[in-house]
mmCIF file of C-alpha atoms in Angstrom:
data_model
loop_
_atom_site.group_PDB
_atom_site.id
_atom_site.type_symbol
_atom_site.label_atom_id
_atom_site.label_comp_id
_atom_site.label_asym_id
_atom_site.label_seq_id
_atom_site.Cartn_x
_atom_site.Cartn_y
_atom_site.Cartn_z
ATOM 1 C CA UNK Q 1 1.708 100.332 30.905
ATOM 2 C CA UNK Q 2 -0.977 98.161 29.066
ATOM 3 C CA UNK Q 3 1.371 97.925 26.108
ATOM 4 C CA UNK Q 4 4.057 96.823 28.328
ATOM 5 C CA UNK Q 5 2.332 94.003 30.173
ATOM 6 C CA UNK Q 6 1.060 92.594 26.806
ATOM 7 C CA UNK Q 7 4.469 92.122 25.314
ATOM 8 C CA UNK Q 8 5.289 88.506 24.518
ATOM 9 C CA UNK Q 9 8.413 88.708 26.604
ATOM 10 C CA UNK Q 10 6.253 89.106 29.664
ATOM 11 C CA UNK Q 11 5.341 85.374 29.537
ATOM 12 C CA UNK Q 12 8.993 84.450 29.761
ATOM 13 C CA UNK Q 13 9.756 86.865 32.577
ATOM 14 C CA UNK Q 14 6.657 85.735 34.487
ATOM 15 C CA UNK Q 15 7.469 82.052 34.293
ATOM 16 C CA UNK Q 16 11.198 82.395 35.298
ATOM 17 C CA UNK Q 17 10.389 84.916 38.044
ATOM 18 C CA UNK Q 18 7.520 82.854 39.735
ATOM 19 C CA UNK Q 19 9.307 79.633 39.142
ATOM 20 C CA UNK Q 20 12.597 81.015 40.872
ATOM 21 C CA UNK Q 21 10.591 82.599 43.757
ATOM 22 C CA UNK Q 22 8.687 79.373 44.722
ATOM 23 C CA UNK Q 23 11.996 77.432 44.421
ATOM 24 C CA UNK Q 24 13.634 79.839 46.793
ATOM 25 C CA UNK Q 25 10.682 79.465 49.122
ATOM 26 C CA UNK Q 26 11.046 75.624 48.990
ATOM 27 C CA UNK Q 27 14.692 75.427 49.463
ATOM 28 C CA UNK Q 28 15.922 78.579 51.385
ATOM 29 C CA UNK Q 29 12.801 78.785 53.505
ATOM 30 C CA UNK Q 30 12.714 75.004 53.873
ATOM 31 C CA UNK Q 31 9.023 75.105 52.949
ATOM 32 C CA UNK Q 32 9.078 71.443 51.717
ATOM 33 C CA UNK Q 33 5.370 71.240 51.064
ATOM 34 C CA UNK Q 34 5.586 73.847 48.251
ATOM 35 C CA UNK Q 35 5.711 72.513 44.698
ATOM 36 C CA UNK Q 36 7.189 75.242 42.638
ATOM 37 C CA UNK Q 37 5.590 74.086 39.274
ATOM 38 C CA UNK Q 38 2.041 73.842 40.882
ATOM 39 C CA UNK Q 39 2.297 77.230 42.727
ATOM 40 C CA UNK Q 40 3.821 78.888 39.742
ATOM 41 C CA UNK Q 41 1.066 77.711 37.335
ATOM 42 C CA UNK Q 42 -1.753 78.690 39.778
ATOM 43 C CA UNK Q 43 -0.086 82.061 40.157
ATOM 44 C CA UNK Q 44 0.271 82.534 36.432
ATOM 45 C CA UNK Q 45 -3.428 81.829 35.907
ATOM 46 C CA UNK Q 46 -4.535 84.179 38.793
ATOM 47 C CA UNK Q 47 -2.145 86.998 37.165
ATOM 48 C CA UNK Q 48 -3.509 86.511 33.606
ATOM 49 C CA UNK Q 49 -7.176 86.732 34.859
ATOM 50 C CA UNK Q 50 -6.415 89.851 36.925
ATOM 51 C CA UNK Q 51 -4.405 91.667 34.242
ATOM 52 C CA UNK Q 52 -6.489 90.386 31.301
ATOM 53 C CA UNK Q 53 -3.351 89.375 29.443
ATOM 54 C CA UNK Q 54 -4.448 87.098 26.602
ATOM 55 C CA UNK Q 55 -3.120 83.578 26.963
ATOM 56 C CA UNK Q 56 -1.967 83.616 23.462
ATOM 57 C CA UNK Q 57 0.421 86.530 24.254
ATOM 58 C CA UNK Q 58 1.695 84.800 27.489
ATOM 59 C CA UNK Q 59 2.382 81.604 25.521
ATOM 60 C CA UNK Q 60 4.584 83.202 22.935
ATOM 61 C CA UNK Q 61 7.011 84.082 25.712
ATOM 62 C CA UNK Q 62 6.522 81.041 27.784
ATOM 63 C CA UNK Q 63 7.215 78.804 24.799
ATOM 64 C CA UNK Q 64 10.881 79.981 24.789
ATOM 65 C CA UNK Q 65 11.236 77.832 27.932
ATOM 66 C CA UNK Q 66 9.639 74.832 26.072
ATOM 67 C CA UNK Q 67 12.589 74.911 23.634
ATOM 68 C CA UNK Q 68 15.016 73.948 26.500
ATOM 69 C CA UNK Q 69 13.255 70.740 27.299
ATOM 70 C CA UNK Q 70 15.209 68.855 24.796
ATOM 71 C CA UNK Q 71 18.695 69.988 25.849
ATOM 72 C CA UNK Q 72 17.726 69.632 29.594
ATOM 73 C CA UNK Q 73 16.841 65.986 28.982
ATOM 74 C CA UNK Q 74 20.239 65.512 27.306
ATOM 75 C CA UNK Q 75 21.984 67.072 30.439
ATOM 76 C CA UNK Q 76 20.577 63.974 32.455
ATOM 77 C CA UNK Q 77 23.184 61.991 30.697
ATOM 78 C CA UNK Q 78 25.884 63.562 33.051
ATOM 79 C CA UNK Q 79 24.766 62.079 36.316
ATOM 80 C CA UNK Q 80 23.892 58.756 34.418
ATOM 81 C CA UNK Q 81 27.512 58.505 33.503
ATOM 82 C CA UNK Q 82 28.715 59.315 37.070
ATOM 83 C CA UNK Q 83 26.621 56.543 38.419
ATOM 84 C CA UNK Q 84 27.131 54.140 35.416
ATOM 85 C CA UNK Q 85 28.464 51.403 37.610
ATOM 86 C CA UNK Q 86 25.316 51.403 39.742
ATOM 87 C CA UNK Q 87 23.183 51.378 36.574
ATOM 88 C CA UNK Q 88 24.953 48.427 35.229
ATOM 89 C CA UNK Q 89 24.853 46.586 38.567
ATOM 90 C CA UNK Q 90 21.029 46.910 38.853
ATOM 91 C CA UNK Q 91 20.199 46.818 35.038
ATOM 92 C CA UNK Q 92 17.759 44.015 35.386
ATOM 93 C CA UNK Q 93 15.773 45.990 38.131
ATOM 94 C CA UNK Q 94 15.676 49.142 36.136
ATOM 95 C CA UNK Q 95 14.691 47.391 32.915
ATOM 96 C CA UNK Q 96 11.871 45.316 34.527
ATOM 97 C CA UNK Q 97 10.748 48.385 36.507
ATOM 98 C CA UNK Q 98 10.371 50.763 33.597
ATOM 99 C CA UNK Q 99 8.804 48.050 31.487
ATOM 100 C CA UNK Q 100 6.207 46.812 33.859
ATOM 101 C CA UNK Q 101 5.671 50.404 35.280
ATOM 102 C CA UNK Q 102 4.949 51.952 31.821
ATOM 103 C CA UNK Q 103 2.556 49.023 30.994
ATOM 104 C CA UNK Q 104 0.789 49.491 34.228
ATOM 105 C CA UNK Q 105 0.401 53.235 33.749
ATOM 106 C CA UNK Q 106 -1.072 52.786 30.271
ATOM 107 C CA UNK Q 107 -3.278 49.923 31.247
ATOM 108 C CA UNK Q 108 -4.712 51.800 34.278
ATOM 109 C CA UNK Q 109 -5.921 54.601 32.246
ATOM 110 C CA UNK Q 110 -7.402 52.329 29.722
ATOM 111 C CA UNK Q 111 -9.215 50.061 32.289
ATOM 112 C CA UNK Q 112 -10.399 52.877 34.723
ATOM 113 C CA UNK Q 113 -11.500 55.035 31.682
ATOM 114 C CA UNK Q 114 -13.659 52.380 30.285
ATOM 115 C CA UNK Q 115 -14.997 51.547 33.773
ATOM 116 C CA UNK Q 116 -16.222 55.108 34.344
ATOM 117 C CA UNK Q 117 -17.502 55.531 30.761
ATOM 118 C CA UNK Q 118 -14.949 57.908 29.364
ATOM 119 C CA UNK Q 119 -14.961 58.212 25.463
ATOM 120 C CA UNK Q 120 -12.239 56.638 23.509
ATOM 121 C CA UNK Q 121 -10.857 60.122 22.641
ATOM 122 C CA UNK Q 122 -10.533 61.062 26.303
ATOM 123 C CA UNK Q 123 -8.888 57.762 27.139
ATOM 124 C CA UNK Q 124 -6.375 58.040 24.334
ATOM 125 C CA UNK Q 125 -5.480 61.573 25.390
ATOM 126 C CA UNK Q 126 -4.942 60.364 28.965
ATOM 127 C CA UNK Q 127 -2.952 57.207 28.307
ATOM 128 C CA UNK Q 128 0.547 59.001 27.856
ATOM 129 C CA UNK Q 129 0.230 60.838 31.268
ATOM 130 C CA UNK Q 130 3.273 59.178 32.802
ATOM 131 C CA UNK Q 131 5.519 60.048 29.825
ATOM 132 C CA UNK Q 132 7.776 63.135 29.536
ATOM 133 C CA UNK Q 133 6.007 65.901 27.602
ATOM 134 C CA UNK Q 134 7.963 65.543 24.261
ATOM 135 C CA UNK Q 135 7.258 61.904 24.257
ATOM 136 C CA UNK Q 136 3.702 62.285 25.559
ATOM 137 C CA UNK Q 137 2.796 64.845 22.680
ATOM 138 C CA UNK Q 138 4.182 62.256 20.073
ATOM 139 C CA UNK Q 139 2.233 59.402 21.693
ATOM 140 C CA UNK Q 140 -0.833 61.538 21.753
ATOM 141 C CA UNK Q 141 -0.593 62.064 18.007
ATOM 142 C CA UNK Q 142 -0.171 58.353 17.524
ATOM 143 C CA UNK Q 143 -3.395 57.815 19.446
ATOM 144 C CA UNK Q 144 -5.187 60.709 17.792
ATOM 145 C CA UNK Q 145 -5.857 62.306 21.199
ATOM 146 C CA UNK Q 146 -6.283 65.826 22.414
ATOM 147 C CA UNK Q 147 -2.804 67.359 22.747
ATOM 148 C CA UNK Q 148 -3.760 69.878 25.309
ATOM 149 C CA UNK Q 149 -5.479 67.259 27.526
ATOM 150 C CA UNK Q 150 -2.394 65.094 27.326
ATOM 151 C CA UNK Q 151 -0.086 67.840 28.293
ATOM 152 C CA UNK Q 152 -2.297 68.821 31.216
ATOM 153 C CA UNK Q 153 -2.467 65.090 32.345
ATOM 154 C CA UNK Q 154 1.215 64.829 32.172
ATOM 155 C CA UNK Q 155 1.789 67.850 34.487
ATOM 156 C CA UNK Q 156 -0.919 66.880 37.018
ATOM 157 C CA UNK Q 157 0.610 63.327 37.130
ATOM 158 C CA UNK Q 158 4.080 64.615 37.634
ATOM 159 C CA UNK Q 159 3.029 67.037 40.334
ATOM 160 C CA UNK Q 160 0.710 64.580 42.147
ATOM 161 C CA UNK Q 161 3.449 61.847 42.082
ATOM 162 C CA UNK Q 162 6.060 64.136 43.413
ATOM 163 C CA UNK Q 163 3.687 65.242 46.276
ATOM 164 C CA UNK Q 164 2.556 61.779 47.353
ATOM 165 C CA UNK Q 165 5.768 59.750 46.893
ATOM 166 C CA UNK Q 166 7.248 60.355 50.375
ATOM 167 C CA UNK Q 167 3.916 58.922 51.789
ATOM 168 C CA UNK Q 168 3.941 55.891 49.370
ATOM 169 C CA UNK Q 169 7.550 55.193 50.050
ATOM 170 C CA UNK Q 170 6.978 55.121 53.816
ATOM 171 C CA UNK Q 171 3.802 53.255 53.545
ATOM 172 C CA UNK Q 172 5.290 50.516 51.257
ATOM 173 C CA UNK Q 173 8.601 50.646 53.179
ATOM 174 C CA UNK Q 174 10.706 51.489 50.157
ATOM 175 C CA UNK Q 175 14.124 52.566 51.434
ATOM 176 C CA UNK Q 176 16.552 52.135 48.629
ATOM 177 C CA UNK Q 177 17.308 55.193 46.494
ATOM 178 C CA UNK Q 178 17.536 52.962 43.407
ATOM 179 C CA UNK Q 179 13.911 51.871 43.792
ATOM 180 C CA UNK Q 180 12.703 55.498 44.612
ATOM 181 C CA UNK Q 181 14.442 56.816 41.522
ATOM 182 C CA UNK Q 182 13.004 54.147 39.231
ATOM 183 C CA UNK Q 183 9.430 54.648 40.550
ATOM 184 C CA UNK Q 184 9.617 58.578 40.239
ATOM 185 C CA UNK Q 185 11.031 58.563 36.814
ATOM 186 C CA UNK Q 186 8.787 55.990 35.458
ATOM 187 C CA UNK Q 187 5.526 57.372 36.779
ATOM 188 C CA UNK Q 188 6.168 61.122 37.332
ATOM 189 C CA UNK Q 189 8.796 61.926 34.574
ATOM 190 C CA UNK Q 190 10.858 65.141 34.798
ATOM 191 C CA UNK Q 191 8.810 66.537 37.867
ATOM 192 C CA UNK Q 192 9.426 63.194 39.732
ATOM 193 C CA UNK Q 193 13.110 63.389 38.797
ATOM 194 C CA UNK Q 194 13.438 66.764 40.509
ATOM 195 C CA UNK Q 195 11.935 65.147 43.411
ATOM 196 C CA UNK Q 196 14.225 62.379 43.175
ATOM 197 C CA UNK Q 197 17.261 64.476 43.222
ATOM 198 C CA UNK Q 198 16.089 65.816 46.595
ATOM 199 C CA UNK Q 199 16.520 62.416 47.864
ATOM 200 C CA UNK Q 200 19.915 61.781 46.447
ATOM 201 C CA UNK Q 201 22.200 62.069 43.285
ATOM 202 C CA UNK Q 202 21.841 58.350 42.852
ATOM 203 C CA UNK Q 203 18.043 58.462 43.002
ATOM 204 C CA UNK Q 204 18.033 61.277 40.547
ATOM 205 C CA UNK Q 205 20.402 59.482 38.141
ATOM 206 C CA UNK Q 206 18.054 56.356 38.312
ATOM 207 C CA UNK Q 207 14.997 58.601 37.776
ATOM 208 C CA UNK Q 208 16.539 60.234 34.738
ATOM 209 C CA UNK Q 209 17.278 56.959 33.120
ATOM 210 C CA UNK Q 210 13.847 55.715 33.785
ATOM 211 C CA UNK Q 211 12.320 58.634 32.130
ATOM 212 C CA UNK Q 212 14.091 57.618 28.940
ATOM 213 C CA UNK Q 213 13.619 53.939 29.079
ATOM 214 C CA UNK Q 214 9.905 54.171 30.209
ATOM 215 C CA UNK Q 215 9.260 56.747 27.381
ATOM 216 C CA UNK Q 216 10.649 54.447 24.655
ATOM 217 C CA UNK Q 217 8.858 51.390 26.115
ATOM 218 C CA UNK Q 218 5.617 53.369 26.341
ATOM 219 C CA UNK Q 219 5.823 54.191 22.622
ATOM 220 C CA UNK Q 220 6.244 50.478 21.974
ATOM 221 C CA UNK Q 221 3.202 49.590 24.008
ATOM 222 C CA UNK Q 222 1.093 52.356 22.294
ATOM 223 C CA UNK Q 223 2.254 51.200 18.903
ATOM 224 C CA UNK Q 224 1.350 47.627 19.740
ATOM 225 C CA UNK Q 225 -1.946 48.845 21.133
ATOM 226 C CA UNK Q 226 -2.797 50.698 17.789
ATOM 227 C CA UNK Q 227 -2.044 47.772 15.830
ATOM 228 C CA UNK Q 228 -4.318 45.390 17.715
#
């Protein structure tokens, strides 16, 4: 039994099973307060602690899922094509939203990090928090940050943004799906996009486009920052 649960494939099975279970609870059981990624991550940590499965063993299997990040990102082009006329009609709002949104996300970390006395290493590791994971890892390399901390901050930012977005939209009286999609994609990347698709296909398409645009723009801002 011990040999079975320490096989690398266990990481893949555990991730898919728990993720699917919590998505089922959220959708079928209408438990909207459940965030599948957050609950899956906490459950996996708990199981690894109880079973004493080494994280290195779990990671081998779970990394297979990481290979699909690229193809999944490309698939987002399908809803973009379906809503291409809406995208072209609001191109100025989309472009300005992603440019200013990415700049504010990076600047906020830099300003607040210095205000509370964080080291330059930590600030640089946290700056790409609002980009999608592949872009965030590249940005962290550019800034010579801690990759693990960058990935953690990206996940936390995505989950937090998806959780509080309904409250923020209500308080600020943001009602259009286009604005909601741009906000979620720019600040909360893929996790925010999943939330955007719960709002509407148009919001999801806008969020998917914002992920790509804000990621490219963030790399530009970071490159400019490293040259200063």
